[in-house]
GROMACS .gro file of C-alpha atoms in nm:
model
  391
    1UNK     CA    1  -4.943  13.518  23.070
    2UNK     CA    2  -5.048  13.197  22.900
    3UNK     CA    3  -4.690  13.081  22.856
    4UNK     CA    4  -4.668  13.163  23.228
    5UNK     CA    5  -5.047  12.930  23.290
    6UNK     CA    6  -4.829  12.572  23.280
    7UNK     CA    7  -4.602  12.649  23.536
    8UNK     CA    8  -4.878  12.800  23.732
    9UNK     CA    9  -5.042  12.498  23.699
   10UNK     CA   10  -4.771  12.296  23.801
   11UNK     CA   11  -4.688  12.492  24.119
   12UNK     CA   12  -5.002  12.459  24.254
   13UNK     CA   13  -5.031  12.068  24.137
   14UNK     CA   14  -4.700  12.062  24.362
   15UNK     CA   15  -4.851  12.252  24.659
   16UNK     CA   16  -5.176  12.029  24.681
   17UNK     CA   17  -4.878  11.738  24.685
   18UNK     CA   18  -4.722  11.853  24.969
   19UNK     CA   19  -5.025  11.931  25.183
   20UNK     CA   20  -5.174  11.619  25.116
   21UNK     CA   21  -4.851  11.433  25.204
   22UNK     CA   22  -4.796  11.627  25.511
   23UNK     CA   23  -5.128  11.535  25.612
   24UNK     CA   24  -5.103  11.174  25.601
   25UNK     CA   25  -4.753  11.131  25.664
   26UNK     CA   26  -4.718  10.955  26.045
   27UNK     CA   27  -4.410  11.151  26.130
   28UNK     CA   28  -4.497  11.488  25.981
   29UNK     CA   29  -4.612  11.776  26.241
   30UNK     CA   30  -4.944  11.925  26.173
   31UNK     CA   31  -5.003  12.162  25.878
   32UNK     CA   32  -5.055  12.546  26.013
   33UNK     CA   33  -5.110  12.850  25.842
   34UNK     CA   34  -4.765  12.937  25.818
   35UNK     CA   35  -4.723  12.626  25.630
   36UNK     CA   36  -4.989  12.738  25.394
   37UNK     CA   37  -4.852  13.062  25.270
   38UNK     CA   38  -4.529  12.869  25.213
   39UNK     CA   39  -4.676  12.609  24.983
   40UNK     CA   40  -4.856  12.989  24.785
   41UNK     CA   41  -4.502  13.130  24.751
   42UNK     CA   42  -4.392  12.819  24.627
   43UNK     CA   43  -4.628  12.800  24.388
   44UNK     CA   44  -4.601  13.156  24.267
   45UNK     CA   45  -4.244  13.172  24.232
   46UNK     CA   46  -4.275  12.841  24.038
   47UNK     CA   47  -4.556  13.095  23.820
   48UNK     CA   48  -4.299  13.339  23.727
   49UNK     CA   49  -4.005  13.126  23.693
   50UNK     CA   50  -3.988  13.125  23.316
   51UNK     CA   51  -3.891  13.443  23.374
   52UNK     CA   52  -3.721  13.492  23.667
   53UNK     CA   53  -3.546  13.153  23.691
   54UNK     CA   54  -3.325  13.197  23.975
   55UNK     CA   55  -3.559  13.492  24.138
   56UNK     CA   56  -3.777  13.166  24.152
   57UNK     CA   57  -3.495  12.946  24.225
   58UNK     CA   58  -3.392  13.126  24.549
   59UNK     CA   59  -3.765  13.155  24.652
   60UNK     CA   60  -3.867  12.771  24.602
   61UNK     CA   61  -3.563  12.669  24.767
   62UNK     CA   62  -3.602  12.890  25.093
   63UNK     CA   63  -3.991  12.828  25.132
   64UNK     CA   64  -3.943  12.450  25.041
   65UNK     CA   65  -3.639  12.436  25.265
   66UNK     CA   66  -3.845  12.593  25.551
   67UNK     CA   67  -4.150  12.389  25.509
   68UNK     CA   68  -3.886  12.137  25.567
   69UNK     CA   69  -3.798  12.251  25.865
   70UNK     CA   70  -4.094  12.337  26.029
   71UNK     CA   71  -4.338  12.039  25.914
   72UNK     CA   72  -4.081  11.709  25.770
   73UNK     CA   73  -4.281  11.678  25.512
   74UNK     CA   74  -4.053  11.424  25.339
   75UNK     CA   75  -3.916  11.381  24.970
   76UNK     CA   76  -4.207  11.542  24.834
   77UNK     CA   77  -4.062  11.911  24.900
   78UNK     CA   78  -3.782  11.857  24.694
   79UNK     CA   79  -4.016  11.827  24.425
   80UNK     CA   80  -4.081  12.188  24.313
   81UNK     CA   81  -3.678  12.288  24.364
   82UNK     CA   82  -3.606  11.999  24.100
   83UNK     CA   83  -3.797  12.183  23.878
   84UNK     CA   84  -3.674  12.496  23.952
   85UNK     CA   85  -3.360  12.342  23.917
   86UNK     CA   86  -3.355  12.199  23.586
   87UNK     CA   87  -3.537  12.534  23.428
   88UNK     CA   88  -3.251  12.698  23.593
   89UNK     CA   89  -3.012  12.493  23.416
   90UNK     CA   90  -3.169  12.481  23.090
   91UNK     CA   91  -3.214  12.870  23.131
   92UNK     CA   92  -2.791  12.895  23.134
   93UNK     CA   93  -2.765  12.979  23.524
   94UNK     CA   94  -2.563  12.659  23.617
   95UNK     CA   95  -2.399  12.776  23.957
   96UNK     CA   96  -2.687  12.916  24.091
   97UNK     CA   97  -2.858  12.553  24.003
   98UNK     CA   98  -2.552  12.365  24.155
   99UNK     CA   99  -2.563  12.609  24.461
  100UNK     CA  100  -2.932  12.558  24.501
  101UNK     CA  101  -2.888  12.208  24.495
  102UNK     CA  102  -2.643  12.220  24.753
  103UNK     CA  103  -2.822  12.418  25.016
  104UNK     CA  104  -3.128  12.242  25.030
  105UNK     CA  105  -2.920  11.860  24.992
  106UNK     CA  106  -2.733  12.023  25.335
  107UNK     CA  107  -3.045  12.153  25.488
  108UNK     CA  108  -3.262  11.845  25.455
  109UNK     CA  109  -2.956  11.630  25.590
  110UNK     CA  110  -2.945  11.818  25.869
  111UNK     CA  111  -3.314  11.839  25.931
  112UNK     CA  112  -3.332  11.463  25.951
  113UNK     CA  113  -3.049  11.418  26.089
  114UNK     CA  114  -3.130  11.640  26.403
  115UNK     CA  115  -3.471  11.487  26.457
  116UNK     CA  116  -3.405  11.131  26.392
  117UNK     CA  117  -3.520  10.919  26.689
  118UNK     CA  118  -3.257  10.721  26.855
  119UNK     CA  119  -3.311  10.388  26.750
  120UNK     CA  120  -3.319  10.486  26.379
  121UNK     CA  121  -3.037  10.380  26.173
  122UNK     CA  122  -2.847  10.575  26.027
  123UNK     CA  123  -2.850  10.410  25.707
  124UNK     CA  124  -3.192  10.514  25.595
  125UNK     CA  125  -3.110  10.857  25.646
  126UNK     CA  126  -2.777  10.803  25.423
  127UNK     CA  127  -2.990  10.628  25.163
  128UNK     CA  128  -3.262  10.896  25.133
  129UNK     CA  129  -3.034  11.162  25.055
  130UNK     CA  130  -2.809  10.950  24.852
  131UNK     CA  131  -3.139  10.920  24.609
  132UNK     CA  132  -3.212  11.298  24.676
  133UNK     CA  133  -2.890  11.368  24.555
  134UNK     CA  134  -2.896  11.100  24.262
  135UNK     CA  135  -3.202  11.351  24.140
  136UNK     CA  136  -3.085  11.665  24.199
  137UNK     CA  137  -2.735  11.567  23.981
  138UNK     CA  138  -3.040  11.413  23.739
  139UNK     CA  139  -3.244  11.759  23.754
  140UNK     CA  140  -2.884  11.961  23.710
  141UNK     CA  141  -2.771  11.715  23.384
  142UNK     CA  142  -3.091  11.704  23.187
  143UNK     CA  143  -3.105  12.135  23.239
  144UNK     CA  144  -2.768  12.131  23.061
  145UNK     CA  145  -2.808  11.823  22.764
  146UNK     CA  146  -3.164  12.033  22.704
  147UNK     CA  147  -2.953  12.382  22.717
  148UNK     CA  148  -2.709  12.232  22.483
  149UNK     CA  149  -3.010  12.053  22.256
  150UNK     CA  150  -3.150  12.381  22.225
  151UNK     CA  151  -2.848  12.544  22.109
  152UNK     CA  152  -2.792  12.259  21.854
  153UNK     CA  153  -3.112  12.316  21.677
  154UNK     CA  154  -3.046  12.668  21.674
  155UNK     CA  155  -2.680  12.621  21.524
  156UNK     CA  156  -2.866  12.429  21.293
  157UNK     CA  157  -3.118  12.656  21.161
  158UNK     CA  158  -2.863  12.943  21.201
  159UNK     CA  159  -2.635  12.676  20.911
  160UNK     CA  160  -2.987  12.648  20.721
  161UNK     CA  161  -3.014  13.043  20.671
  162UNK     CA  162  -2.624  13.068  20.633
  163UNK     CA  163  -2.623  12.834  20.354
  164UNK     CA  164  -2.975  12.987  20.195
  165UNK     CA  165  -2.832  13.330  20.207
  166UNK     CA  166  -2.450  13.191  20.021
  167UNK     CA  167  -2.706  13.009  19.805
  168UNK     CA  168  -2.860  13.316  19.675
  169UNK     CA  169  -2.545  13.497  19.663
  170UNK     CA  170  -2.367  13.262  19.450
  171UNK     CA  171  -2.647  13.214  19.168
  172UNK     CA  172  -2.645  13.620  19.171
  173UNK     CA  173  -2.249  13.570  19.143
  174UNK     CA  174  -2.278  13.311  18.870
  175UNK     CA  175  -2.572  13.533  18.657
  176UNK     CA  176  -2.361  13.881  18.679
  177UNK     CA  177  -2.094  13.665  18.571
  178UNK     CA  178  -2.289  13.519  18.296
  179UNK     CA  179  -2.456  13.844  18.204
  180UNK     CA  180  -2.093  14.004  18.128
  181UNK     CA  181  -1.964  13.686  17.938
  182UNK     CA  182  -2.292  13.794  17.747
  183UNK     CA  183  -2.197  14.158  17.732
  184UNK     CA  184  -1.825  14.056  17.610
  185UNK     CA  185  -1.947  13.858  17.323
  186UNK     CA  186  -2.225  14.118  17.181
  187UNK     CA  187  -1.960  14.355  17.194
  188UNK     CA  188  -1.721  14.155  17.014
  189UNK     CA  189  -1.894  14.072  16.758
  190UNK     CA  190  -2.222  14.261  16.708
  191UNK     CA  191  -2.086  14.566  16.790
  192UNK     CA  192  -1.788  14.555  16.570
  193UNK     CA  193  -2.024  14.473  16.257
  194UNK     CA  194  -2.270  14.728  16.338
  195UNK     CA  195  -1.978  14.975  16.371
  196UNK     CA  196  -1.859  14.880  16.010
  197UNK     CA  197  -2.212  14.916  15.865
  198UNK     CA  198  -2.245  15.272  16.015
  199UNK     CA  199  -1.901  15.381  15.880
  200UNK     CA  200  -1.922  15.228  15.581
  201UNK     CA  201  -2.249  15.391  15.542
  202UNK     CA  202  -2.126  15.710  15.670
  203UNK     CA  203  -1.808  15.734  15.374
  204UNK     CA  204  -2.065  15.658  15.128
  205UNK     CA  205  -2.335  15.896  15.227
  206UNK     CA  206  -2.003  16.178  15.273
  207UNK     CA  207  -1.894  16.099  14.874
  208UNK     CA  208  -2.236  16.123  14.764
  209UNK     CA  209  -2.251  16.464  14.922
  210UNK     CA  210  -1.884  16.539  14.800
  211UNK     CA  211  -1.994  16.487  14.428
  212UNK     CA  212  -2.295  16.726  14.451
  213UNK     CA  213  -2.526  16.406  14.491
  214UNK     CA  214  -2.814  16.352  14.691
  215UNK     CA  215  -2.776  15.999  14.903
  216UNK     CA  216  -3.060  15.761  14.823
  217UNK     CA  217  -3.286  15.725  15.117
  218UNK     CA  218  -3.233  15.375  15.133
  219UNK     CA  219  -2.852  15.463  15.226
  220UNK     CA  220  -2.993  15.731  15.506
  221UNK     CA  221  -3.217  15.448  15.635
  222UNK     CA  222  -2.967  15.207  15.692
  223UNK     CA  223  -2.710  15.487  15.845
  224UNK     CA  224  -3.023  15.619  16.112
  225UNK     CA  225  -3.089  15.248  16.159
  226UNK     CA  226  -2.662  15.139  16.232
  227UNK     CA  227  -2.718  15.421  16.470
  228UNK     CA  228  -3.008  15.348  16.623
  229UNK     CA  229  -2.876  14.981  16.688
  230UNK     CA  230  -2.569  15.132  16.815
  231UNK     CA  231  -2.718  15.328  17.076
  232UNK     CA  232  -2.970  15.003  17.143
  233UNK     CA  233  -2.661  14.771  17.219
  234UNK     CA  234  -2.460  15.046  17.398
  235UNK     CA  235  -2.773  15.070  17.656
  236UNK     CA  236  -2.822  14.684  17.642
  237UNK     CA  237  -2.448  14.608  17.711
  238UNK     CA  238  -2.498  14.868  17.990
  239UNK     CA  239  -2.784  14.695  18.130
  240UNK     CA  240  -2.580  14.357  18.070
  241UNK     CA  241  -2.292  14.477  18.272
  242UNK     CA  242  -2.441  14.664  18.561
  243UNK     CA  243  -2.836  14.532  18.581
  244UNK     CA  244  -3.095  14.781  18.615
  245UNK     CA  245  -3.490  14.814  18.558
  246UNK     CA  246  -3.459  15.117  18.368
  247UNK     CA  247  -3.497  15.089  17.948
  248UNK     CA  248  -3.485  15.350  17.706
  249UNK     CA  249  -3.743  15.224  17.450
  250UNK     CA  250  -4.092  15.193  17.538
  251UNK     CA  251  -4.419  15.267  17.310
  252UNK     CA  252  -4.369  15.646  17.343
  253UNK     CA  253  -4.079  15.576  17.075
  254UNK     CA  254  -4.316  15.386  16.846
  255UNK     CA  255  -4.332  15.723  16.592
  256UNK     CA  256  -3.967  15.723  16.573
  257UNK     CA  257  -3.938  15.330  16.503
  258UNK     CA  258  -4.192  15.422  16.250
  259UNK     CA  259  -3.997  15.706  16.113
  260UNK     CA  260  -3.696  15.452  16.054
  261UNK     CA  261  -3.893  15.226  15.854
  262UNK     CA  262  -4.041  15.456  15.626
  263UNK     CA  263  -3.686  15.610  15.541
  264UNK     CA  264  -3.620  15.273  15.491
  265UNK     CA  265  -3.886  15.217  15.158
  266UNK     CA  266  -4.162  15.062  15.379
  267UNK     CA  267  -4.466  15.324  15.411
  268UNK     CA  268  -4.607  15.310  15.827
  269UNK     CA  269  -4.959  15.407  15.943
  270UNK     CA  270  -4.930  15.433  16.334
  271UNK     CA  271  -5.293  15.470  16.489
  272UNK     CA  272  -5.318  15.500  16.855
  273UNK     CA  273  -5.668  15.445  17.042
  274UNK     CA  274  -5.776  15.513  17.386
  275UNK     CA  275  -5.583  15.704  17.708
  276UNK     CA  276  -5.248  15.576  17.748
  277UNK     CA  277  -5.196  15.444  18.113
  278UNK     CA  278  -4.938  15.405  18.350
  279UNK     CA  279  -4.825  15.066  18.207
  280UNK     CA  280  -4.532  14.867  18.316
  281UNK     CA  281  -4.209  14.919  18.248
  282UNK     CA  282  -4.174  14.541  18.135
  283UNK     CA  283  -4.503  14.574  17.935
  284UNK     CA  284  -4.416  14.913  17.771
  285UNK     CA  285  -4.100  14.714  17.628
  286UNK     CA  286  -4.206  14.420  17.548
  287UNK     CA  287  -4.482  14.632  17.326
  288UNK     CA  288  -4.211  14.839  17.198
  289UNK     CA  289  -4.024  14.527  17.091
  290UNK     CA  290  -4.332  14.346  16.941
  291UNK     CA  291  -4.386  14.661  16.717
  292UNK     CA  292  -4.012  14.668  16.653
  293UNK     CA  293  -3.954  14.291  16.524
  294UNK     CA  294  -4.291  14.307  16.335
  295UNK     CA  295  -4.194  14.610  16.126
  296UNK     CA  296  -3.828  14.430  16.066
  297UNK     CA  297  -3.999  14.129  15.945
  298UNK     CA  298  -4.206  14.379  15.717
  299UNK     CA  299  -3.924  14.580  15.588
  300UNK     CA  300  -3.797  14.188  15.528
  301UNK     CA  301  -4.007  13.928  15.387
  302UNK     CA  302  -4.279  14.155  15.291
  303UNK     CA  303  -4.217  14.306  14.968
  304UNK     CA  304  -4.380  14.620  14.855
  305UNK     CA  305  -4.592  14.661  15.128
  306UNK     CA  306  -4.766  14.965  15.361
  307UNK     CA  307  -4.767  14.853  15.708
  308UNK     CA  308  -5.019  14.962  15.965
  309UNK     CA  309  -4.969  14.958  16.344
  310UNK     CA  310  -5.205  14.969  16.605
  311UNK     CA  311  -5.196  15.082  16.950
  312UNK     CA  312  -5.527  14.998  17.165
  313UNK     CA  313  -5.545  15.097  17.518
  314UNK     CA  314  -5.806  14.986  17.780
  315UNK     CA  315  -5.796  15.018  18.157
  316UNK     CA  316  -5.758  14.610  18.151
  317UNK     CA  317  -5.518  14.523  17.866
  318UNK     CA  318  -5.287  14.667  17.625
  319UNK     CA  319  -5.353  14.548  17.281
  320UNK     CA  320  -5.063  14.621  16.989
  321UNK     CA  321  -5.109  14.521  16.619
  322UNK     CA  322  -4.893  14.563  16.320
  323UNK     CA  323  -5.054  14.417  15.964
  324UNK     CA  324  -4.892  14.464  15.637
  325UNK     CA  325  -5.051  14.377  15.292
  326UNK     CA  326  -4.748  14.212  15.145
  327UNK     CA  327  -4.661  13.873  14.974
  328UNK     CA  328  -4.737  13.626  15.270
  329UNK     CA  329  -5.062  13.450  15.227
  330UNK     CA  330  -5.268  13.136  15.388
  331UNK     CA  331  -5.147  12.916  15.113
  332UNK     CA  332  -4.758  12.957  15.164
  333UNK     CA  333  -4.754  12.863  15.572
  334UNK     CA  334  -4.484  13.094  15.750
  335UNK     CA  335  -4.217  12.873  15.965
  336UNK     CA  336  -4.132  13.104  16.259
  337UNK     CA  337  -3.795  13.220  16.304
  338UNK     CA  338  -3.598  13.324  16.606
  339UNK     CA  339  -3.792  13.706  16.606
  340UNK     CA  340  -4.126  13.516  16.629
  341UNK     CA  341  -3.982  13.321  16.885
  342UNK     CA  342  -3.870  13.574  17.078
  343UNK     CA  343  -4.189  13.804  17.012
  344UNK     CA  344  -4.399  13.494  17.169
  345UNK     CA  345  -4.183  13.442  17.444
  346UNK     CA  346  -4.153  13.800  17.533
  347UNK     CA  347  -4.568  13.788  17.569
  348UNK     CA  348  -4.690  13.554  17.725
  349UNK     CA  349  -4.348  13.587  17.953
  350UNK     CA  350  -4.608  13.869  18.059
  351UNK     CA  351  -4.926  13.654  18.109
  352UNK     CA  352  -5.035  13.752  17.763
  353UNK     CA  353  -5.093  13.611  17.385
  354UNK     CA  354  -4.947  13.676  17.085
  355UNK     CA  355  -5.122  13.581  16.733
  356UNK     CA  356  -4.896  13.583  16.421
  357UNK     CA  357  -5.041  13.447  16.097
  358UNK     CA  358  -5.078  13.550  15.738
  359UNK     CA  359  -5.394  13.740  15.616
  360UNK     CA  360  -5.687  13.591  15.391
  361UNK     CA  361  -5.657  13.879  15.181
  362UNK     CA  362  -5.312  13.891  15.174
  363UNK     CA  363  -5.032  14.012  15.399
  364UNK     CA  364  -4.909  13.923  15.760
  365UNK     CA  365  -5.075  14.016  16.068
  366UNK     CA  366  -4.906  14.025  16.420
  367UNK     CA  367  -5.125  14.072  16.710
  368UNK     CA  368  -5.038  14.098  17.075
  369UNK     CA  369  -5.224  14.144  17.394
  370UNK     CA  370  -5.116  14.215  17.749
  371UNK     CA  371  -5.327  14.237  18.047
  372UNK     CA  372  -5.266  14.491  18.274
  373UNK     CA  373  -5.506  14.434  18.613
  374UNK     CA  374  -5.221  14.194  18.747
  375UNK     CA  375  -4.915  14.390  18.572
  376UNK     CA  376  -4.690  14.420  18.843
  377UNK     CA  377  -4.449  14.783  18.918
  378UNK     CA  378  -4.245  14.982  18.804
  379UNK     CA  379  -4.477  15.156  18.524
  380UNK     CA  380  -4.410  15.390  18.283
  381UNK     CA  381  -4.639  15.678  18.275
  382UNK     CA  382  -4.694  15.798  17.883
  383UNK     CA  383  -4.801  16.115  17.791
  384UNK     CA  384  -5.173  16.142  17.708
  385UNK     CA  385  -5.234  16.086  17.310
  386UNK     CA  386  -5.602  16.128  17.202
  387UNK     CA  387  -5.680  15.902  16.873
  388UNK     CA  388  -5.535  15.989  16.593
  389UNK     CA  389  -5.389  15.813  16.217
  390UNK     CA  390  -5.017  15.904  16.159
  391UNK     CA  391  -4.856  15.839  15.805
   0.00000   0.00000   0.00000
């Protein structure tokens, strides 16, 4: 209704017109009742003719047409069928606008026409149509250059979502083609090396067993840890070449990292605190991974070390902590490498911090902390650990 109140408005503006003109007009016949309720269907046609358009068109032109007729109230009635006119035209409905035009151009010609006084010339008649008709092809034009405005600007912003849309689907194009020129190199060359390491290990850990001896555990720990990688960069070349959220690791693997390392000659303490939440499946692995490149970096650099990790969760954050007591100390200042790197990139990537120094006492400490109020979906929902000290 208030997108109906303007041409309301307007049709009543238009019927105060005409009354007022008919009243003081010298030729026009007095204003009766009749003539009332025309100028009131005029005006609430004109109220509905956003839409109706040529409901209202037919109406306007027939009461306007009449009042005509019946009163000669001049110019001023072809006021309201203008408008209804060009809305008309705008609207699409160009022959009944033409037609329209036509009928009441005819009628009003013929009105004057038959009650023109004798001595009038006909040349003002001729003239007053000729500028009624100079508006009406006005009225009928500006309908259509607004009708064809209006479907510019839509053609337009129809283009604008077009080319957003191809936008979006060529940088997704252009990354899933990146992402297997990715895939295609790890394979080539990571995976090939990791598969000689594991079969290499393999033959030797087979001979040992041939000759009655017992592998060393430093020769298991490198064949669990070839496979481990190997199933890593199978599910990461998976991921590469057809993306999805889902990840294998997450901190409910953190005993069987630890496991690895300690067949590996480094001695692990894992220690988890508090009720495990639903975390995020983002946050889970980028915890996994902190815990992960921390205990490389031990098994490393460190030396003869033990390394302790340490799993803290709170309703608001997830804290993870892995300190060694090996050679590094405040007096010998670490330069980060590309794990550190990536470990500090990886957290605060997540809105968190990650603190990676050597120890007064001796030893390296990695600490990192995620907050998990604004942690957006999917989680990971761990299985419930109470507090405990693993070795």
């Amino acid at each position: 209704m208030r997108r109906d109140l303007p041409y309301a408005l307007s049709g009543l503006a238009l019927g105060v017109l005409l009354l007022g003109n008919a009243a003081l007009a010298p030729d026009a016949a007095p204003v009766r009742v009749v003539d009332v309720a025309l100028v009131l269907v005029m005006a609430a046609a004109l109220a509905v003719c956003r839409r109706h358009p040529v409901v209202a068109l037919v109406v306007v032109t027939a009461a306007m047409l009449a009042l005509h007729v019946r009163i000669h109230s001049g110019v001023s009635a072809a006021f309201p069928v203008l408008g209804a006119v060009y809305l008309a035209a705008w609207r699409g409905h160009r022959s009944a606008a033409v037609l329209a035009s036509l009928v009441f151009l005819g009628g009003f010609l013929a009105r004057d026409v038959s009650v023109a006084p004798a001595g009038r010339p006909g040349q003002q008649i001729a003239e007053r149509t000729a500028l009624l008709l100079g508006w009406f092809v006005a009225a009928n034009v500006a309908g259509l250059v607004a009708r064809q405005h209006r479907a510019y600007l839509e053609q337009v912003e129809q283009r604008a979502v077009e080319a957003e849309r191809t936008r979006e689907e060529v940088a997704l194009r252009r990354a899933g083609e990146e992402r297997l020129r990715i895939a295609r190199d790890l394979h080539d060359s990571l995976t090939h090396n990791i598969s000689v390491i594991k079969v290499q290990t393999g033959i030797a850990v087979h001979l040992a067993r041939k000759h009655g001896e017992e592998p060393s555990a430093t020769l298991l720990a490198i064949q669990e840890a070839s496979s481990a990688a190997m199933r890593e960069l199978r599910a990461t070349l998976d991921v590469l070449r057809a993306p999805s959220d889902e990840d294998p690791v997450g901190l409910a693997r953190v005993d069987d990292l630890a496991q690895r390392t300690r067949a590996a000659g480094v001695p692990v303490q894992v220690t988890v605190t508090g009720e495990p939440p639903a975390l995020p499946t983002e946050v889970d692995q980028a915890g996994y991974r902190v815990v992960q490149e921390a205990l490389t970096n031990v098994a490393r650099h460190a030396g003869p070390a033990t390394a302790r990790v340490h799993v803290e969760y709170t309703p608001a954050r997830l804290t993870v902590s892995v300190t060694d007591d090996g050679q590094a100390s405040p007096a010998r200042p670490v330069t980060p490498g590309v794990g550190l790197r990536g470990m500090r990139e990886r957290v605060t990537g997540l809105g968190g911090t990650l603190q990676a120094a050597a120890r007064d006492g001796g030893g390296f400490a990695v600490r990192a902390t995620f907050p998990l109020e604004a942690a957006g979906t999917p989680r990971t929902v761990l299985p419930a650990q109470p507090a405990t000290d693993r070795a």
